[in-house]
Amino acid sequence: MARPAAGEVERRVWDALTRVHDPEIPGLDIVEMGVARQVVVGRDGEVEVVITPTYSGCPAMSVIAIDVGRALAEAGFADARVSLTHSPAWTTDWLTPGARAKLAAQGIAPPVGTPGGRRALFGEGPVVACPQCGSRDTERLAEFGSTACKAMYRCRSCAEPFHYFKCV
Amino acid sequence: MDQGLFSYLLRQGDSCLILGHRLSEWCGHAPQLELDIALANIALDLTGQADAFLGLAAEVEGQGRDADALAFHRDVLDYRNLLLVELPNEDFGLTIARQFLFDAWQVEFYGALARSSDQRVAALAAKGLREATYHERFSGEWLVRLGDGTDESHARAQAAIDELWTYTGEMFECDALVAGLVERGIAPDHRGLKAAWDARVADVLAEATLRRPADGWMQSGGLKGRHGEALGHLLAEMQFLPRAYPGARW
Ligand SMILES: [Zn+2]
């Protein structure tokens, strides 16, 4: 049997990766989140997938690695290797426009502003628009939320609380 | 084996691990639900950083150990964390004051370490810097709230800063181990971090109406394995399960 060309293998692997979701943000797959970084197809067709954690202590990472292995096996790459990289560090900049739209549709405000910039310690926070009603009259309730990647906000217009995807 | 790099990575991993464990002790006990979640989240970040540093240390050592083996199967004398991070939590004021003093240092430290000539080390520092920056904003804001709050919260915050101050000197020590790595471009000279840390701390203390203690005699020894009584108790709890049930999995 002729082996499929490397480009075709790579396409099928990326396709399989879009079926893996971050358990903490079920609506997003790991490709549009920027967690799946690289697909390497070796000379003999061996496959390696490189993933990176959103946060150092992200508890979802081991589950994601297991799910990646399973999705690849289902796509016919049972021998694929899954490896972890810390560099370059994940940033919310890698969320695709599609991912940002999906976050908003789930009631999670997407990140605002420039990550990595040294915000003044007590400088003005970013203006975060309410994902329910669009109002910009919102306030931060807590720096940290139910998962490592979220903070908690409240809308002063519609009075609904909502999650904000932290900008890093 | 690169003994210098191994020992240096242990220092960073151990400080993150022990502080992460201390913060996790607040889980279910913090003054508000939001604070409970915040402290647990910071604990998680620090534990993740510890996992990365200890994992790299194990790789450098090349003896087949991993991050878990280093975390759970070393005794107190083999730990190389800063004394600051092993101190018991006491009250919320001391926990926040300690966190801020450490976060402000970590921001400067990681910023410098991100320029390490060792790409693996630089990558961990760059990753940790984003988290440390976020943590400092939280601990700094809370220190201001406590210092510039009620008479009671002010008094407790000031007492915490006074008590902790003698433990801050260790963050800027540059012993032979660090000096050797500075020469190879792997580590920054820790003495060089002091001025920028001082400026960060002075800003927040002023905003918090807290008095900066004078630099005097400083505690030392944690980085060389000389610890206080508290660390032994912490390890007894943290290491119990893997020691009692070696190889346990879930
Ligand atoms: Zn609203």
Short mmCIF file of C-alpha atoms and ligand atoms in Angstrom, two decimals:
data_model
loop_
_atom_site.label_atom_id
_atom_site.label_comp_id
_atom_site.label_asym_id
_atom_site.label_seq_id
_atom_site.Cartn_x
_atom_site.Cartn_y
_atom_site.Cartn_z
CA MET A 1 0.00 0.00 0.00
CA ALA A 2 1.36 3.39 -0.91
CA ARG A 3 2.04 5.61 2.05
CA PRO A 4 0.11 8.92 1.95
CA ALA A 5 2.22 12.00 1.27
CA ALA A 6 3.51 13.88 4.31
CA GLY A 7 1.29 16.85 3.56
CA GLU A 8 -1.79 14.65 3.52
CA VAL A 9 -0.80 12.99 6.82
CA GLU A 10 -0.25 16.37 8.39
CA ARG A 11 -3.67 17.57 7.24
CA ARG A 12 -5.34 14.51 8.74
CA VAL A 13 -3.52 14.98 12.04
CA TRP A 14 -4.55 18.64 12.30
CA ASP A 15 -8.06 17.57 11.47
CA ALA A 16 -8.00 15.01 14.31
CA LEU A 17 -6.71 17.68 16.70
CA THR A 18 -9.74 19.87 16.04
CA ARG A 19 -11.81 17.12 17.68
CA VAL A 20 -9.95 17.59 21.01
CA HIS A 21 -11.43 20.13 23.40
CA ASP A 22 -10.16 21.84 26.53
CA PRO A 23 -12.36 20.27 29.24
CA GLU A 24 -12.52 23.63 31.01
CA ILE A 25 -13.76 25.49 27.93
CA PRO A 26 -15.75 22.82 26.13
CA GLY A 27 -16.69 24.97 23.16
CA LEU A 28 -13.14 25.43 21.91
CA ASP A 29 -10.86 22.93 20.25
CA ILE A 30 -7.14 22.93 21.02
CA VAL A 31 -6.17 24.16 17.57
CA GLU A 32 -8.17 27.37 17.74
CA MET A 33 -6.97 27.85 21.35
CA GLY A 34 -3.36 27.72 20.25
CA VAL A 35 -2.60 24.78 22.55
CA ALA A 36 -1.71 22.45 19.67
CA ARG A 37 1.50 24.01 18.38
CA GLN A 38 3.11 21.72 15.88
CA VAL A 39 2.68 18.56 13.86
CA VAL A 40 5.86 16.83 12.75
CA VAL A 41 5.72 14.02 10.24
CA GLY A 42 8.97 12.05 10.15
CA ARG A 43 10.67 10.40 7.20
CA ASP A 44 9.05 7.05 7.94
CA GLY A 45 5.65 8.57 8.52
CA GLU A 46 5.97 8.72 12.32
CA VAL A 47 3.87 11.48 13.81
CA GLU A 48 4.66 13.84 16.66
CA VAL A 49 2.26 16.43 18.05
CA VAL A 50 3.60 19.27 20.22
CA ILE A 51 1.25 20.92 22.72
CA THR A 52 1.83 23.75 25.19
CA PRO A 53 0.03 24.55 28.47
CA THR A 54 -2.02 27.73 28.78
CA TYR A 55 -0.92 28.12 32.42
CA SER A 56 1.97 26.33 34.17
CA GLY A 57 -0.42 24.64 36.56
CA CYS A 58 -3.27 24.06 34.12
CA PRO A 59 -4.87 20.90 35.53
CA ALA A 60 -6.46 20.12 32.15
CA MET A 61 -3.13 19.51 30.48
CA SER A 62 -2.78 15.81 31.26
CA VAL A 63 -6.37 15.19 30.16
CA ILE A 64 -5.69 17.06 26.93
CA ALA A 65 -2.58 14.97 26.29
CA ILE A 66 -4.59 11.77 26.81
CA ASP A 67 -7.40 13.03 24.58
CA VAL A 68 -4.91 13.94 21.85
CA GLY A 69 -3.49 10.42 21.95
CA ARG A 70 -6.99 8.97 21.69
CA ALA A 71 -8.07 11.25 18.82
CA LEU A 72 -4.91 10.39 16.89
CA ALA A 73 -5.42 6.67 17.46
CA GLU A 74 -8.97 6.99 16.14
CA ALA A 75 -7.59 8.76 13.08
CA GLY A 76 -5.20 5.88 12.46
CA PHE A 77 -2.08 7.21 14.18
CA ALA A 78 -1.89 4.91 17.19
CA ASP A 79 1.91 5.30 17.42
CA ALA A 80 1.88 9.09 17.45
CA ARG A 81 3.97 10.82 20.11
CA VAL A 82 2.58 13.70 22.15
CA SER A 83 5.19 16.04 23.61
CA LEU A 84 5.01 19.17 25.73
CA THR A 85 6.81 22.46 25.14
CA HIS A 86 7.03 25.55 27.35
CA SER A 87 8.50 27.78 24.70
CA PRO A 88 7.35 30.10 23.35
CA ALA A 89 4.98 30.71 26.24
CA TRP A 90 1.30 30.47 25.34
CA THR A 91 -0.45 33.79 24.95
CA THR A 92 -4.10 34.75 24.50
CA ASP A 93 -2.92 36.36 21.22
CA TRP A 94 -3.02 32.86 19.73
CA LEU A 95 -6.78 32.54 20.13
CA THR A 96 -8.18 32.65 16.60
CA PRO A 97 -10.95 35.13 15.71
CA GLY A 98 -13.29 32.13 15.50
CA ALA A 99 -12.31 31.08 19.04
CA ARG A 100 -12.97 34.58 20.37
CA ALA A 101 -16.41 34.60 18.78
CA LYS A 102 -17.20 31.19 20.30
CA LEU A 103 -16.10 32.38 23.76
CA ALA A 104 -18.42 35.37 23.55
CA ALA A 105 -21.28 33.14 22.39
CA GLN A 106 -20.73 31.01 25.53
CA GLY A 107 -20.98 34.07 27.76
CA ILE A 108 -17.22 34.36 28.30
CA ALA A 109 -15.81 37.78 27.38
CA PRO A 110 -12.72 37.32 25.19
CA PRO A 111 -9.38 38.85 26.29
CA VAL A 112 -8.87 42.59 25.73
CA GLY A 113 -5.61 44.49 25.37
CA THR A 114 -1.98 43.60 24.89
CA PRO A 115 -0.65 40.59 26.74
CA GLY A 116 2.79 40.64 28.29
CA GLY A 117 2.76 44.43 28.50
CA ARG A 118 3.77 45.64 31.93
CA ARG A 119 0.53 47.12 33.12
CA ALA A 120 1.06 49.57 35.92
CA LEU A 121 0.30 47.81 39.19
CA PHE A 122 -2.76 49.94 39.85
CA GLY A 123 -3.35 51.16 36.34
CA GLU A 124 -6.75 51.13 34.72
CA GLY A 125 -7.84 47.65 33.76
CA PRO A 126 -9.11 47.04 30.24
CA VAL A 127 -12.74 47.86 29.40
CA VAL A 128 -14.44 44.48 29.10
CA ALA A 129 -17.74 44.45 27.22
CA CYS A 130 -20.60 42.36 28.64
CA PRO A 131 -21.00 39.21 26.53
CA GLN A 132 -24.79 39.19 27.21
CA CYS A 133 -25.84 42.73 26.37
CA GLY A 134 -22.70 44.34 24.94
CA SER A 135 -22.61 47.12 27.55
CA ARG A 136 -19.16 48.50 28.36
CA ASP A 137 -20.30 49.50 31.85
CA THR A 138 -18.82 46.51 33.67
CA GLU A 139 -16.72 45.91 36.78
CA ARG A 140 -14.25 43.29 37.88
CA LEU A 141 -15.36 41.19 40.84
CA ALA A 142 -12.29 38.99 41.20
CA GLU A 143 -8.92 38.53 39.48
CA PHE A 144 -9.38 34.77 39.53
CA GLY A 145 -12.29 32.60 38.51
CA SER A 146 -13.42 29.00 38.38
CA THR A 147 -10.50 28.00 36.15
CA ALA A 148 -6.93 29.29 35.76
CA CYS A 149 -7.77 31.18 32.58
CA LYS A 150 -10.77 33.19 33.78
CA ALA A 151 -11.58 36.21 35.95
CA MET A 152 -15.02 37.20 37.23
CA TYR A 153 -16.90 40.34 36.12
CA ARG A 154 -20.32 41.88 36.52
CA CYS A 155 -22.34 43.98 34.10
CA ARG A 156 -23.81 47.16 35.58
CA SER A 157 -26.34 47.47 32.75
CA CYS A 158 -27.99 44.04 32.72
CA ALA A 159 -26.76 43.07 36.22
CA GLU A 160 -25.53 39.68 34.99
CA PRO A 161 -22.23 38.26 36.22
CA PHE A 162 -19.92 36.84 33.56
CA HIS A 163 -16.50 35.27 33.02
CA TYR A 164 -13.65 37.13 31.39
CA PHE A 165 -10.90 35.17 29.64
CA LYS A 166 -7.74 36.63 31.26
CA CYS A 167 -5.26 38.32 28.96
CA VAL A 168 -1.75 36.85 29.27
CA MET B 1 26.11 15.89 35.68
CA ASP B 2 25.95 19.67 35.83
CA GLN B 3 25.79 19.90 39.63
CA GLY B 4 25.58 23.69 39.69
CA LEU B 5 22.60 23.88 37.35
CA PHE B 6 20.89 20.95 39.10
CA SER B 7 21.15 22.62 42.52
CA TYR B 8 20.03 25.97 41.14
CA LEU B 9 16.94 24.42 39.54
CA LEU B 10 16.14 22.70 42.84
CA ARG B 11 16.19 26.07 44.58
CA GLN B 12 13.67 27.54 42.16
CA GLY B 13 11.47 24.46 42.06
CA ASP B 14 11.47 24.05 45.83
CA SER B 15 10.55 27.67 46.54
CA CYS B 16 7.62 27.46 44.11
CA LEU B 17 6.51 24.10 45.50
CA ILE B 18 6.61 25.08 49.16
CA LEU B 19 4.87 28.40 48.63
CA GLY B 20 2.29 26.67 46.45
CA HIS B 21 1.66 24.18 49.24
CA ARG B 22 1.36 26.92 51.86
CA LEU B 23 -1.23 28.73 49.73
CA SER B 24 -3.16 25.52 49.17
CA GLU B 25 -3.60 25.31 52.96
CA TRP B 26 -6.03 28.23 52.60
CA CYS B 27 -8.34 26.16 50.43
CA GLY B 28 -11.70 26.19 52.20
CA HIS B 29 -10.49 28.67 54.85
CA ALA B 30 -10.02 32.01 53.10
CA PRO B 31 -12.05 35.04 54.27
CA GLN B 32 -14.18 35.10 51.08
CA LEU B 33 -15.00 32.65 48.34
CA GLU B 34 -13.23 34.83 45.75
CA LEU B 35 -10.07 34.83 47.86
CA ASP B 36 -10.25 31.11 48.36
CA ILE B 37 -10.36 30.68 44.59
CA ALA B 38 -7.62 33.24 44.02
CA LEU B 39 -5.19 31.65 46.49
CA ALA B 40 -5.91 28.20 45.08
CA ASN B 41 -5.27 29.47 41.56
CA ILE B 42 -1.95 31.04 42.54
CA ALA B 43 -1.05 27.81 44.34
CA LEU B 44 -1.79 25.93 41.15
CA ASP B 45 0.41 28.22 39.04
CA LEU B 46 3.29 27.87 41.53
CA THR B 47 2.93 24.11 41.70
CA GLY B 48 3.00 24.03 37.91
CA GLN B 49 6.17 26.12 37.87
CA ALA B 50 7.68 23.79 40.48
CA ASP B 51 6.80 20.80 38.31
CA ALA B 52 8.60 22.37 35.37
CA PHE B 53 11.74 23.36 37.32
CA LEU B 54 11.99 20.04 39.15
CA GLY B 55 11.32 18.16 35.91
CA LEU B 56 14.20 19.99 34.27
CA ALA B 57 16.38 19.37 37.35
CA ALA B 58 15.67 15.65 37.06
CA GLU B 59 16.55 15.76 33.37
CA VAL B 60 19.85 17.54 34.13
CA GLU B 61 20.61 15.00 36.87
CA GLY B 62 19.98 12.12 34.48
CA GLN B 63 19.53 9.49 37.21
CA GLY B 64 16.04 8.42 36.20
CA ARG B 65 14.25 10.51 38.81
CA ASP B 66 11.35 12.76 37.84
CA ALA B 67 9.69 15.85 39.34
CA ASP B 68 7.50 13.74 41.64
CA ALA B 69 10.49 11.77 42.94
CA LEU B 70 12.25 15.04 43.77
CA ALA B 71 9.16 16.55 45.41
CA PHE B 72 8.07 13.56 47.47
CA HIS B 73 11.21 11.57 48.19
CA ARG B 74 13.63 14.13 49.53
CA ASP B 75 13.95 14.94 53.21
CA VAL B 76 13.92 18.36 54.78
CA LEU B 77 17.72 18.77 54.70
CA ASP B 78 17.68 18.22 50.93
CA TYR B 79 15.16 21.00 50.34
CA ARG B 80 16.60 24.23 48.93
CA ASN B 81 13.73 26.70 49.19
CA LEU B 82 13.85 30.23 50.57
CA LEU B 83 13.04 30.40 54.28
CA LEU B 84 10.44 33.06 53.48
CA VAL B 85 8.11 30.61 51.73
CA GLU B 86 8.11 27.92 54.41
CA LEU B 87 6.86 30.20 57.20
CA PRO B 88 3.43 29.20 58.49
CA ASN B 89 0.51 31.19 57.07
CA GLU B 90 -0.47 32.78 60.40
CA ASP B 91 -3.23 35.18 59.34
CA PHE B 92 -4.43 36.49 55.97
CA GLY B 93 -2.29 39.61 56.47
CA LEU B 94 0.93 37.66 56.74
CA THR B 95 -0.01 35.42 53.83
CA ILE B 96 -0.65 38.43 51.58
CA ALA B 97 2.46 40.32 52.75
CA ARG B 98 4.65 37.26 52.11
CA GLN B 99 3.03 36.73 48.73
CA PHE B 100 3.63 40.31 47.66
CA LEU B 101 7.29 40.34 48.78
CA PHE B 102 7.82 37.09 46.88
CA ASP B 103 5.79 38.07 43.77
CA ALA B 104 7.66 41.36 43.42
CA TRP B 105 10.94 39.42 43.58
CA GLN B 106 9.74 36.74 41.16
CA VAL B 107 8.75 39.35 38.57
CA GLU B 108 12.27 40.81 38.64
CA PHE B 109 13.93 37.42 38.89
CA TYR B 110 12.03 35.78 36.03
CA GLY B 111 12.50 38.89 33.90
CA ALA B 112 16.28 38.48 34.30
CA LEU B 113 16.28 34.68 34.09
CA ALA B 114 14.37 34.84 30.80
CA ARG B 115 17.67 36.05 29.28
CA SER B 116 19.48 32.89 30.43
CA SER B 117 21.94 31.35 27.99
CA ASP B 118 20.25 28.00 28.68
CA GLN B 119 17.18 28.01 26.42
CA ARG B 120 15.29 25.52 28.61
CA VAL B 121 15.72 27.73 31.67
CA ALA B 122 14.85 30.88 29.72
CA ALA B 123 11.63 29.29 28.49
CA LEU B 124 10.43 28.41 32.00
CA ALA B 125 11.23 31.93 33.22
CA ALA B 126 9.37 33.57 30.33
CA LYS B 127 6.34 31.42 31.04
CA GLY B 128 6.49 32.09 34.79
CA LEU B 129 6.91 35.84 34.30
CA ARG B 130 3.38 36.25 32.91
CA GLU B 131 1.95 34.43 35.90
CA ALA B 132 4.11 36.26 38.47
CA THR B 133 3.03 39.60 36.99
CA TYR B 134 -0.60 38.64 37.45
CA HIS B 135 0.00 37.39 41.00
CA GLU B 136 1.78 40.59 41.99
CA ARG B 137 -1.19 42.65 40.91
CA PHE B 138 -3.43 40.60 43.19
CA SER B 139 -1.15 40.53 46.24
CA GLY B 140 -0.16 44.19 45.80
CA GLU B 141 -3.78 45.32 45.63
CA TRP B 142 -4.65 43.32 48.72
CA LEU B 143 -1.68 44.62 50.68
CA VAL B 144 -2.88 48.15 49.92
CA ARG B 145 -6.42 47.24 50.98
CA LEU B 146 -5.18 45.80 54.28
CA GLY B 147 -2.57 48.46 55.00
CA ASP B 148 -4.88 51.34 54.12
CA GLY B 149 -7.91 49.66 55.69
CA THR B 150 -9.05 49.48 59.31
CA ASP B 151 -6.78 50.02 62.32
CA GLU B 152 -6.81 46.27 62.89
CA SER B 153 -5.92 45.32 59.30
CA HIS B 154 -3.25 48.04 59.18
CA ALA B 155 -1.65 46.83 62.42
CA ARG B 156 -1.60 43.22 61.24
CA ALA B 157 -0.20 44.09 57.81
CA GLN B 158 2.54 46.20 59.39
CA ALA B 159 3.39 43.45 61.89
CA ALA B 160 3.61 40.98 59.00
CA ILE B 161 5.93 43.20 56.96
CA ASP B 162 8.13 43.77 60.04
CA GLU B 163 8.28 40.05 60.80
CA LEU B 164 8.98 39.00 57.22
CA TRP B 165 11.58 41.62 56.41
CA THR B 166 14.55 39.70 57.80
CA TYR B 167 13.61 36.85 55.48
CA THR B 168 13.88 38.94 52.30
CA GLY B 169 17.68 39.06 52.22
CA GLU B 170 17.95 35.48 51.03
CA MET B 171 16.32 36.34 47.68
CA PHE B 172 19.34 38.46 46.79
CA GLU B 173 22.13 36.19 47.95
CA CYS B 174 24.80 35.40 45.41
CA ASP B 175 26.82 32.49 46.77
CA ALA B 176 29.46 30.47 44.92
CA LEU B 177 26.78 28.35 43.26
CA VAL B 178 24.99 31.36 41.75
CA ALA B 179 28.27 33.08 40.90
CA GLY B 180 29.38 30.06 38.90
CA LEU B 181 26.16 30.15 36.87
CA VAL B 182 26.37 33.92 36.43
CA GLU B 183 29.76 33.41 34.81
CA ARG B 184 28.24 30.95 32.34
CA GLY B 185 25.37 33.31 31.55
CA ILE B 186 22.80 30.88 32.94
CA ALA B 187 21.68 32.83 36.01
CA PRO B 188 21.43 36.55 36.76
CA ASP B 189 23.44 38.00 39.66
CA HIS B 190 20.78 37.97 42.36
CA ARG B 191 22.31 41.02 44.05
CA GLY B 192 21.43 42.99 40.93
CA LEU B 193 17.71 42.36 41.47
CA LYS B 194 17.58 44.25 44.77
CA ALA B 195 17.25 47.84 43.52
CA ALA B 196 14.32 47.13 41.21
CA TRP B 197 12.60 45.00 43.85
CA ASP B 198 13.07 47.78 46.39
CA ALA B 199 11.39 50.25 44.06
CA ARG B 200 8.39 47.95 43.46
CA VAL B 201 7.99 47.28 47.16
CA ALA B 202 8.43 50.92 48.17
CA ASP B 203 5.63 51.99 45.79
CA VAL B 204 3.12 49.55 47.20
CA LEU B 205 4.09 50.08 50.85
CA ALA B 206 3.65 53.83 50.40
CA GLU B 207 0.22 53.33 48.80
CA ALA B 208 -0.64 50.97 51.66
CA THR B 209 0.50 53.52 54.28
CA LEU B 210 2.92 50.89 55.60
CA ARG B 211 6.41 51.58 56.91
CA ARG B 212 9.36 49.96 55.15
CA PRO B 213 11.55 48.32 57.77
CA ALA B 214 15.26 49.13 57.75
CA ASP B 215 17.60 46.56 56.19
CA GLY B 216 19.57 44.94 58.99
CA TRP B 217 20.60 41.44 59.89
CA MET B 218 19.02 38.94 57.51
CA GLN B 219 18.01 35.30 57.94
CA SER B 220 19.85 32.84 55.75
CA GLY B 221 20.26 29.11 55.25
CA GLY B 222 17.24 27.81 53.35
CA LEU B 223 19.08 27.71 50.04
CA LYS B 224 21.72 25.52 51.68
CA GLY B 225 19.26 23.17 53.38
CA ARG B 226 19.11 24.75 56.84
CA HIS B 227 15.42 25.13 57.56
CA GLY B 228 13.09 26.04 60.38
CA GLU B 229 10.91 23.58 62.21
CA ALA B 230 7.87 24.46 60.10
CA LEU B 231 9.17 22.90 56.89
CA GLY B 232 9.39 19.44 58.44
CA HIS B 233 5.73 19.59 59.42
CA LEU B 234 4.77 20.79 55.96
CA LEU B 235 6.66 17.96 54.25
CA ALA B 236 5.17 15.40 56.62
CA GLU B 237 1.74 16.33 55.31
CA MET B 238 2.70 16.92 51.68
CA GLN B 239 4.73 13.73 51.31
CA PHE B 240 2.61 11.38 53.38
CA LEU B 241 0.65 9.68 50.62
CA PRO B 242 3.46 8.84 48.17
CA ARG B 243 5.67 7.74 51.07
CA ALA B 244 3.05 5.53 52.73
CA TYR B 245 1.86 4.11 49.42
CA PRO B 246 4.85 4.15 47.06
CA GLY B 247 3.84 4.16 43.42
CA ALA B 248 0.19 4.89 44.22
CA ARG B 249 -1.79 6.01 41.16
CA TRP B 250 -5.29 7.28 40.53
ZN ZN C 1 -24.78 43.13 30.34
#
